[in-house]
CSV table of C-alpha atoms in Angstrom, one decimal:
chain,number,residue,atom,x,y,z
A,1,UNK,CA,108.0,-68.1,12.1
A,2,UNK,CA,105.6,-70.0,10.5
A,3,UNK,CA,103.3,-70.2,14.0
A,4,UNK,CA,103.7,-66.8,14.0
A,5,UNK,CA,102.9,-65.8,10.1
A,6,UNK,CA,99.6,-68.4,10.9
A,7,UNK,CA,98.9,-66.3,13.7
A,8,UNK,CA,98.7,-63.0,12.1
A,9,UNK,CA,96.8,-64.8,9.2
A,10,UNK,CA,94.2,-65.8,11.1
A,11,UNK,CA,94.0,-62.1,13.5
A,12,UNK,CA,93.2,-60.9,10.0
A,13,UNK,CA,90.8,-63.1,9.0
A,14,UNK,CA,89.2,-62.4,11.8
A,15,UNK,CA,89.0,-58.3,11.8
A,16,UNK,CA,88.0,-59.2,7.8
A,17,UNK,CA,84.5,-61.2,9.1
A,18,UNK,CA,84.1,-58.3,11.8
A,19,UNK,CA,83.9,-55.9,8.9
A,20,UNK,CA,82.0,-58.1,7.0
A,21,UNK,CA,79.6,-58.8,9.5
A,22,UNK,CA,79.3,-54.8,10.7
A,23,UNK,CA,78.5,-54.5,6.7
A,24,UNK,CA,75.8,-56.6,6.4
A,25,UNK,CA,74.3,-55.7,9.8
A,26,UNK,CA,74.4,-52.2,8.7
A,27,UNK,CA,73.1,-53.3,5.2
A,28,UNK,CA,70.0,-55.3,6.9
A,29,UNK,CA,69.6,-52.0,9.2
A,30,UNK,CA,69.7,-50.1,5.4
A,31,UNK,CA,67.1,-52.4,4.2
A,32,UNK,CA,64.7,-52.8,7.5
A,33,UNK,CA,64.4,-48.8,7.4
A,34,UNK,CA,63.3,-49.5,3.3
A,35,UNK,CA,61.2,-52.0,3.9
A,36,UNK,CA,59.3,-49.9,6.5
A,37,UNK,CA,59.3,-47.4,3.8
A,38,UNK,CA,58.4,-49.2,0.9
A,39,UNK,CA,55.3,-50.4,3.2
A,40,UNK,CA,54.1,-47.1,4.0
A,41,UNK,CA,54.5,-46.2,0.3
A,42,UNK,CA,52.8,-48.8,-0.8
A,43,UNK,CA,50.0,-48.2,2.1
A,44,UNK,CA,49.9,-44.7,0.2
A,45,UNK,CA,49.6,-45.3,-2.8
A,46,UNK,CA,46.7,-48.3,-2.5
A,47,UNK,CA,45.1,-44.9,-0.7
A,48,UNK,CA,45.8,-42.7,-3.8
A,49,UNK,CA,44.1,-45.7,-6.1
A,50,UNK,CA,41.2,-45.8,-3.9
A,51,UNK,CA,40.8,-42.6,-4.2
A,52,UNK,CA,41.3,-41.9,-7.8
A,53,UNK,CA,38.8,-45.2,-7.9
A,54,UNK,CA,36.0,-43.2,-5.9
A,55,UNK,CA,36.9,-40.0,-7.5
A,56,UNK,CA,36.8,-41.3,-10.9
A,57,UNK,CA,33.4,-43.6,-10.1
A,58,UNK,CA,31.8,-40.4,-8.7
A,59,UNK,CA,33.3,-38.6,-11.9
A,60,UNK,CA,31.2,-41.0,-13.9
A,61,UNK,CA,27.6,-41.0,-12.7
A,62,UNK,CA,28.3,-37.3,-12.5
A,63,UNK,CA,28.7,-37.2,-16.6
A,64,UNK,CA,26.0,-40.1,-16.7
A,65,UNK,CA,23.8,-37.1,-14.6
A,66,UNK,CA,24.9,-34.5,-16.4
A,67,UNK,CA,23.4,-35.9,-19.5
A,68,UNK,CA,20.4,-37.0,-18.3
A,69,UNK,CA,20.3,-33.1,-17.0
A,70,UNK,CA,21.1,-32.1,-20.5
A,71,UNK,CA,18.1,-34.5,-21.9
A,72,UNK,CA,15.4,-33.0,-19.7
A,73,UNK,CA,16.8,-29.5,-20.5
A,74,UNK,CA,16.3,-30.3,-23.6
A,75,UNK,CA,12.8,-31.9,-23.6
A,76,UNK,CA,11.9,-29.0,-21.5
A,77,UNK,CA,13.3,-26.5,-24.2
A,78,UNK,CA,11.2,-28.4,-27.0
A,79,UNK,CA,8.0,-28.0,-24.9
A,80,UNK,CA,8.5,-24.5,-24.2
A,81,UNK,CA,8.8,-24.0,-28.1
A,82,UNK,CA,6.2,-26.1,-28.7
A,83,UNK,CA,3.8,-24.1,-26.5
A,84,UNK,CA,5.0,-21.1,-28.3
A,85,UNK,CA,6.3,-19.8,-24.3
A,86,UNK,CA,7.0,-16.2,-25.4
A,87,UNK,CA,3.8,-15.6,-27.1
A,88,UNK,CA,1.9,-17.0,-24.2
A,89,UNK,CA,3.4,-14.6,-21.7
A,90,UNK,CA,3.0,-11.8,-24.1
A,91,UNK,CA,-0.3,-12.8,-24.3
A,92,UNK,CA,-1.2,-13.0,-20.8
A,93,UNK,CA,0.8,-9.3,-20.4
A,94,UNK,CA,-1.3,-8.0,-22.8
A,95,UNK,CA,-4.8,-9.1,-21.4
A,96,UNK,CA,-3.9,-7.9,-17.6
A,97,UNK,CA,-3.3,-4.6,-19.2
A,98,UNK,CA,-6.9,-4.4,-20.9
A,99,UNK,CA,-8.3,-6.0,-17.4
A,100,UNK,CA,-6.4,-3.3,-15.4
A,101,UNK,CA,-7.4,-0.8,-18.4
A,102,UNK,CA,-11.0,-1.6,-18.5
A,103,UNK,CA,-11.1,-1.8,-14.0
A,104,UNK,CA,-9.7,2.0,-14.8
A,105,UNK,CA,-12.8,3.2,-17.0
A,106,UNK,CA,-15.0,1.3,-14.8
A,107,UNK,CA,-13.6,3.1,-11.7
A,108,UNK,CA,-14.1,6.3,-13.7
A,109,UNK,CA,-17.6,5.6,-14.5
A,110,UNK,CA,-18.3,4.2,-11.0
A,111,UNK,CA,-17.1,7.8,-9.6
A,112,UNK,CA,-18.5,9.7,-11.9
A,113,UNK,CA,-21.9,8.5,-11.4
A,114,UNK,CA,-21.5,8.4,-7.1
A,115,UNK,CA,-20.4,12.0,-7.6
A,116,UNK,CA,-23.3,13.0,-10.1
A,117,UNK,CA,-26.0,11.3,-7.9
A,118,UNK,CA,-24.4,13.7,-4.9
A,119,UNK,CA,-24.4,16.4,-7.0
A,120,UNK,CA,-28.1,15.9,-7.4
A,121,UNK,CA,-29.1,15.3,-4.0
A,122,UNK,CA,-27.4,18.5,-3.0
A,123,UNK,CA,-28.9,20.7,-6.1
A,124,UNK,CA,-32.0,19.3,-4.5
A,125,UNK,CA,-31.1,20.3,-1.3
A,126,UNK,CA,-29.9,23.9,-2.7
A,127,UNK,CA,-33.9,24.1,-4.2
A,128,UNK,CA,-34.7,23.1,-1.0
A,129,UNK,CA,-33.2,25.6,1.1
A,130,UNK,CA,-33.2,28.4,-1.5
A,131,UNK,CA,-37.1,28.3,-1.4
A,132,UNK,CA,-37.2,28.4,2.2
A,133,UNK,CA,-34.5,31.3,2.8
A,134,UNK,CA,-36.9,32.9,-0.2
A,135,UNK,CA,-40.1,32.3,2.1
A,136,UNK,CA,-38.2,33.0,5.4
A,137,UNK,CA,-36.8,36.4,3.6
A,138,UNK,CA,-40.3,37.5,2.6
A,139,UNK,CA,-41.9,37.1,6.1
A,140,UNK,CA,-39.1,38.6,7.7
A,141,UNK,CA,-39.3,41.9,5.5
A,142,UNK,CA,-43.3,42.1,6.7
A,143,UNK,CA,-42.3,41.1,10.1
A,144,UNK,CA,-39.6,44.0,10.5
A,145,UNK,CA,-42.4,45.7,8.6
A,146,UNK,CA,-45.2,44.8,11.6
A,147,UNK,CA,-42.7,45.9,13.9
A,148,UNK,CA,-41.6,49.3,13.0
A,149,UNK,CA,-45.3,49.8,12.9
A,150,UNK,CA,-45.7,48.2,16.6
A,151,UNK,CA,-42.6,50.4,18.0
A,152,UNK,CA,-44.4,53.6,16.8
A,153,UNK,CA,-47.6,52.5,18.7
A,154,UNK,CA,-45.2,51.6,21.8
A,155,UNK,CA,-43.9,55.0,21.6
A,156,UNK,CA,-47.5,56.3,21.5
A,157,UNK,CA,-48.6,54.1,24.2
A,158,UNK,CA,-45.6,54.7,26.0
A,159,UNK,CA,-46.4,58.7,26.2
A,160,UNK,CA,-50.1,58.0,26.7
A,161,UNK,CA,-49.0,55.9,29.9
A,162,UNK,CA,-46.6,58.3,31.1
A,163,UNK,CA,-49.7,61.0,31.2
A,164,UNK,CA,-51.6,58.6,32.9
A,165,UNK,CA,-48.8,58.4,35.4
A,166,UNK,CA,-49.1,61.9,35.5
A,167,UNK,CA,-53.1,62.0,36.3
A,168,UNK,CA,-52.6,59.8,39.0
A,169,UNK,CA,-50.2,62.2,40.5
A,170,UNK,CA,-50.3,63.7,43.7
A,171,UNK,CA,-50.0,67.0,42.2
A,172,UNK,CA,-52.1,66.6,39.0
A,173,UNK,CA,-54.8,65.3,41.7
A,174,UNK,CA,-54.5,68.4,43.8
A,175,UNK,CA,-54.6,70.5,40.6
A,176,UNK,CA,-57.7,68.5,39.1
A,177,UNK,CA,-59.4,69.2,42.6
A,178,UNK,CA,-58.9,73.2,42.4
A,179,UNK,CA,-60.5,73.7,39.1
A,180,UNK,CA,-63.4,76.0,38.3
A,181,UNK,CA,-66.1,76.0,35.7
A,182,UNK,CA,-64.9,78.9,33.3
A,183,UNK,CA,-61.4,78.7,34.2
A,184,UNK,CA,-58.8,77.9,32.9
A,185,UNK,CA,-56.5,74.8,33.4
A,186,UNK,CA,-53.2,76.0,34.6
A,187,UNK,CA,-51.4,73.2,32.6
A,188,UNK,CA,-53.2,72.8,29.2
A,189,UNK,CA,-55.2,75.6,29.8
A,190,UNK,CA,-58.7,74.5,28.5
A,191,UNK,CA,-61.8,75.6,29.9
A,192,UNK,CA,-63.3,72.3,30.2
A,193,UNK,CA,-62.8,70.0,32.9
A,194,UNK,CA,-64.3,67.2,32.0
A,195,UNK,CA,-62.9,65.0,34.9
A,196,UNK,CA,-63.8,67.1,37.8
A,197,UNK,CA,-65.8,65.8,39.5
A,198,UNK,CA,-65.9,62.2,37.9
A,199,UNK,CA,-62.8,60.5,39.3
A,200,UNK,CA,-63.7,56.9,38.6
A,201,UNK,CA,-64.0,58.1,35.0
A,202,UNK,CA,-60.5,59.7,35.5
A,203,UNK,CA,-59.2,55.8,36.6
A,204,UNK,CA,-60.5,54.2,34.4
A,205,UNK,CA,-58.7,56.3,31.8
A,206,UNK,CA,-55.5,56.2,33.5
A,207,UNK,CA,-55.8,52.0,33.6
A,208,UNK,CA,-57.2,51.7,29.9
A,209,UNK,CA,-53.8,53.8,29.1
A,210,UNK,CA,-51.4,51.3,31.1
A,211,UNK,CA,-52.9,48.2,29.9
A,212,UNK,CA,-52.9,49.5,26.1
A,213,UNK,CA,-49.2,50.4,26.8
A,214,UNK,CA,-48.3,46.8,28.5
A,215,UNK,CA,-50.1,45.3,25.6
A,216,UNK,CA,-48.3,47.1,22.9
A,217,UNK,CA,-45.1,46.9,25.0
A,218,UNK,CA,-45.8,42.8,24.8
A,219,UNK,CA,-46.3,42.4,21.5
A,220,UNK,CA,-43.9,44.5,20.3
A,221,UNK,CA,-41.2,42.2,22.4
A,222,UNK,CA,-43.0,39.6,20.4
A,223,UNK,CA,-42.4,40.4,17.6
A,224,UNK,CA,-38.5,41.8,17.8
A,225,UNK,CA,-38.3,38.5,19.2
A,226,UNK,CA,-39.4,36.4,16.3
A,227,UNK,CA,-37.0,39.1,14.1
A,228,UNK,CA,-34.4,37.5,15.7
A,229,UNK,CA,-35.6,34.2,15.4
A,230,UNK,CA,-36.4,34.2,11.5
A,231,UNK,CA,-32.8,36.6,11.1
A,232,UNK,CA,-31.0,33.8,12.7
A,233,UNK,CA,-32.7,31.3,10.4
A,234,UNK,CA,-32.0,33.2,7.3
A,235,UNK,CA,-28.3,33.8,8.3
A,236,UNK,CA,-28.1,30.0,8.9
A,237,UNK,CA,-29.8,29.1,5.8
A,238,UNK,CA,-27.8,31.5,3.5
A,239,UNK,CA,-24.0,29.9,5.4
A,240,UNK,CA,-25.8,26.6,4.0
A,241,UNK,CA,-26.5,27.2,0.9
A,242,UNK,CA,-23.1,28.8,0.4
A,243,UNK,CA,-21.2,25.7,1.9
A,244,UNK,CA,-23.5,23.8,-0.3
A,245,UNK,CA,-22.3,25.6,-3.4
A,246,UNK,CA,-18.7,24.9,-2.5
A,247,UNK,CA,-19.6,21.0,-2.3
A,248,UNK,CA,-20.9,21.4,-5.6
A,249,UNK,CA,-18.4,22.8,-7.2
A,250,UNK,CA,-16.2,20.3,-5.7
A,251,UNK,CA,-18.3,17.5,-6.8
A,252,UNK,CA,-18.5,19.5,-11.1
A,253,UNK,CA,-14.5,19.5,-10.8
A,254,UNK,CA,-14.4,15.2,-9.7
A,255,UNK,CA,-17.0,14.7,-12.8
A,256,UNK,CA,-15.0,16.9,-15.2
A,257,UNK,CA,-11.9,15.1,-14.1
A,258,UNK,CA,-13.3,11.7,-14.0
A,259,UNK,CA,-14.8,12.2,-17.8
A,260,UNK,CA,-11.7,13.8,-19.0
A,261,UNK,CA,-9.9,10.6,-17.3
A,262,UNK,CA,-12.6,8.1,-18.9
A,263,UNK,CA,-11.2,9.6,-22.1
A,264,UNK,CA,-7.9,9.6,-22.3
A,265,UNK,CA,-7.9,5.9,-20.9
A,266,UNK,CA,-10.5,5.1,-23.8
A,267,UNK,CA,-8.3,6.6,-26.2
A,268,UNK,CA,-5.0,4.9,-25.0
A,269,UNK,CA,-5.5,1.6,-27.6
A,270,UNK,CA,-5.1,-0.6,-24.8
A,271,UNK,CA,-8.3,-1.8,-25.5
A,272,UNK,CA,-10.7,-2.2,-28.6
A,273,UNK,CA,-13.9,-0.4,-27.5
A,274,UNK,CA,-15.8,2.4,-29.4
A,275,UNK,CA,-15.9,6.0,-28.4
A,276,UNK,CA,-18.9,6.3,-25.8
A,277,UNK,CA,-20.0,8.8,-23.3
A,278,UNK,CA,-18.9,7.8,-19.9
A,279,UNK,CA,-22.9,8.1,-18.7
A,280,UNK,CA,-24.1,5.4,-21.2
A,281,UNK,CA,-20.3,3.2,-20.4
A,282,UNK,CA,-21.1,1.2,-17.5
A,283,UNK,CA,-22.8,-1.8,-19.1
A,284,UNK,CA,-20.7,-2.0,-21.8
A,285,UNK,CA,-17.9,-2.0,-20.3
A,286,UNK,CA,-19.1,-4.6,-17.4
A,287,UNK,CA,-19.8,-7.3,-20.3
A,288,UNK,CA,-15.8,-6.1,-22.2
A,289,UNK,CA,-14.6,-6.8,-18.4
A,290,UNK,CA,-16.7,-10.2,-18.6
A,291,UNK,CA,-15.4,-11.6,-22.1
A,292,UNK,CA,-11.5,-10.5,-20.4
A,293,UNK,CA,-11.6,-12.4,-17.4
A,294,UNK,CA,-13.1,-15.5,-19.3
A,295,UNK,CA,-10.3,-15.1,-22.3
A,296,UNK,CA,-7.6,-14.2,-19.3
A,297,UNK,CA,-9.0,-17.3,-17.7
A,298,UNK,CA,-7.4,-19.5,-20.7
A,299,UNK,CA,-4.3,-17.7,-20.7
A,300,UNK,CA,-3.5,-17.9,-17.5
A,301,UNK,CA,-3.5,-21.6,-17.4
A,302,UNK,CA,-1.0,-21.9,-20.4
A,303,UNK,CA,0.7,-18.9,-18.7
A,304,UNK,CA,1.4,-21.2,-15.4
A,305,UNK,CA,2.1,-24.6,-17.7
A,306,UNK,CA,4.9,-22.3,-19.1
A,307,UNK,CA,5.9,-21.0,-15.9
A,308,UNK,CA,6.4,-24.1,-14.4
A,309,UNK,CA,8.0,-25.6,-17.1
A,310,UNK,CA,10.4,-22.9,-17.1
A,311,UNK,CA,10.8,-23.2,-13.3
A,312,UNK,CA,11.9,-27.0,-14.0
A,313,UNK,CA,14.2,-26.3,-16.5
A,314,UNK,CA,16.0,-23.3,-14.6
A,315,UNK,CA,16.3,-26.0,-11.6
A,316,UNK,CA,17.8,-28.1,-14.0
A,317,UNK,CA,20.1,-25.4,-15.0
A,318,UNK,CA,21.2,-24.8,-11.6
A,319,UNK,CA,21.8,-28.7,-11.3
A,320,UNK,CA,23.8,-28.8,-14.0
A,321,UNK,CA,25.6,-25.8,-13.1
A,322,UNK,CA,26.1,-27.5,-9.6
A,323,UNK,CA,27.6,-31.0,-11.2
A,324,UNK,CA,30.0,-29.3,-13.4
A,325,UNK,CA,31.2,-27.3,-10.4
A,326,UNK,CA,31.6,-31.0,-8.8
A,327,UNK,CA,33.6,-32.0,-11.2
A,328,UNK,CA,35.7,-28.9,-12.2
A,329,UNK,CA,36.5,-29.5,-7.5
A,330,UNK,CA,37.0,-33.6,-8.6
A,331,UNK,CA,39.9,-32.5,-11.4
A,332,UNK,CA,41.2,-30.2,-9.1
A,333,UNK,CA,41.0,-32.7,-6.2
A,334,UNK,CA,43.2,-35.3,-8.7
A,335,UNK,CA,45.7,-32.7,-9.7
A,336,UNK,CA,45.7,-32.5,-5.5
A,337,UNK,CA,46.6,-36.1,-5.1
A,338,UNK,CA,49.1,-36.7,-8.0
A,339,UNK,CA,51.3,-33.7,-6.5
A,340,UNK,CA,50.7,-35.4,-3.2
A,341,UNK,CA,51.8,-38.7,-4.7
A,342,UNK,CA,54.8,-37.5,-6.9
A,343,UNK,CA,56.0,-35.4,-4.3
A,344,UNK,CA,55.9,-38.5,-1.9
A,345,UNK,CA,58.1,-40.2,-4.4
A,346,UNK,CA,60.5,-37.5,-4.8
A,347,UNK,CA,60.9,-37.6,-0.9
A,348,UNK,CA,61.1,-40.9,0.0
A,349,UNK,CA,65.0,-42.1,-0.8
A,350,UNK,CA,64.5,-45.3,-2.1
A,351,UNK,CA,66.0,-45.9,-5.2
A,352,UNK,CA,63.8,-46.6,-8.3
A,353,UNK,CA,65.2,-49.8,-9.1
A,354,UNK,CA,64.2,-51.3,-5.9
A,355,UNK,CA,60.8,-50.1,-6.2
A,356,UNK,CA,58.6,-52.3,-6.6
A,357,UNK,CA,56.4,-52.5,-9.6
């Protein structure tokens, strides 16, 4: 009984260090799975403190920039006050408008005076032409005159041929051959017949008649043609002298315009001139042009110190404005990593009193 009680004693004992020995495998199992996890945690968080290291480091010369930023914005601003920026650039507005003002009155005066020197060299023109269509008109009234005179002799001389035709006729010759002292002709019926018996006189008669009728035809031809000559001339003169007086009253309208636009810019205050007349401006106004560019000259230097300067300090601006957009990304990039790292905490199961400090 006793072999037997030992027996089951020791079967127990046995099944009790089997246990024990499942436990504690299963317990260094337990703790080989948290020791790989504690590693990796660990491995984690020495990347979160890096990061928070780099973040915070960068963080830092960021503030150390942003203030130097903030020092040269503010030097800048003191030298923009200091060379009174807003008075300079009003300054320089106000002297290109007088330059642009005074280029307007000299651009009046220049095409005023271009249009009245046309002006005159067509008036002289106009003289010109106006005296000539005067002359050409006169001569053309006697030579219409001549010629009403020379068709009237053509006519004459036209008949007087046309009887000479006749005298050289066959008939007339026959006739001219039958006459008889103290009888009558039987066409104009005179009693003298002069011609009778003189026939060279007769021919001779006949060709003075056609030669004084081709002479008077000639010049009469002549002359109708030298009326259509001088007629053609005239009509060409007076279309001239008409298109002429449109151009000229073209060219009085651009001088009233350009004196009434001399005026009003005279009178707009822009500029500190007395009232002139736009003929006697252009001198003036060359040496008011003179003293602006040289005064503008000045201005416009301190006008492109302040621009640059305020060029630098807007790149500054945008700088700034670029770091604190950084850093405003950095706090929202550490917010990132602290959820990252507590929620890594939260899902890891190890229990916080095993954690290691």
């Amino acid at each position: 009984i006793k072999e037997c009680d030992w027996s089951s004693d020791v079967c127990s004992s046995d099944l009790e260090i089997e246990r024990r020995l499942d436990a504690r495998q299963a317990l260094r199992t337990e703790n080989q799975v948290m020791l790989t996890q504690l590693h990796l945690l660990k491995q984690q968080i020495v990347s979160y403190a890096h990061d928070r290291e780099q973040i915070d480091a960068s963080q830092a010369h960021a503030l150390a920039q942003r203030d130097h930023f903030l020092q040269d914005i503010h030097k800048y601003e003191s030298l923009l006050q200091e060379k009174r920026a807003d008075t300079v650039e009003q300054r320089f507005k106000e002297s290109l408008d007088k330059i642009s003002t005074v280029n307007t009155l000299l651009e009046c005066v220049t095409r005023f005076l271009e249009t009245t020197k046309d002006k005159g060299v067509i008036d002289e023109l106009c003289v010109a032409l106006t005296a000539e269509l005067s002359e050409i008109s006169e001569k053309l009234i006697k030579l219409k005159e001549r010629h009403a005179c020379q068709l009237i002799e053509d006519m004459e001389a036209r008949k007087l041929g046309d009887l000479a035709e006749a005298m050289n006729a066959p008939e007339a010759m026959r006739l001219r051959a039958a006459l008889q002292p103290d009888c009558p002709c039987p066409v104009c019926g005179s009693h003298e017949h002069v011609f009778v018996h003189e026939e060279s006189a007769a021919q001779q008669l006949v060709a003075a008649l056609r030669a004084k009728r081709e002479a008077t035809l000639q010049l009469t031809t002549q002359t109708g043609a030298e009326v259509i000559t001088l007629s053609a001339r005239e009509s060409a003169l007076r279309a001239e002298i008409i298109a002429l007086d449109r151009q000229n009253d073209d060219l009085s309208t651009k001088i009233t315009n350009a004196q009434q636009d001399f005026q009003k810019f005279l009178k707009s205050g822009c500029i500190d001139l007395a009232p002139m007349e736009i003929e006697q401006a252009l001198e003036p106004l060359k040496k008011t042009q003179e003293g602006y560019l040289t005064a503008h000259a000045q201005l416009e230097q301190n006008f492109n110190l302040v621009k640059d300067l305020r060029g630098l300090r807007d790149k500054l601006r945008s700088s700034l404005d670029g770091i604190n957009q950084t850093q405003t990304e950095r706090q929202e990039t550490l917010a990132q990593l602290r959820d990252r790292k507590s929620t890594r905490l939260n899902s890891s199961h190890i229990p916080l009193s095993r954690m290691p400090s």
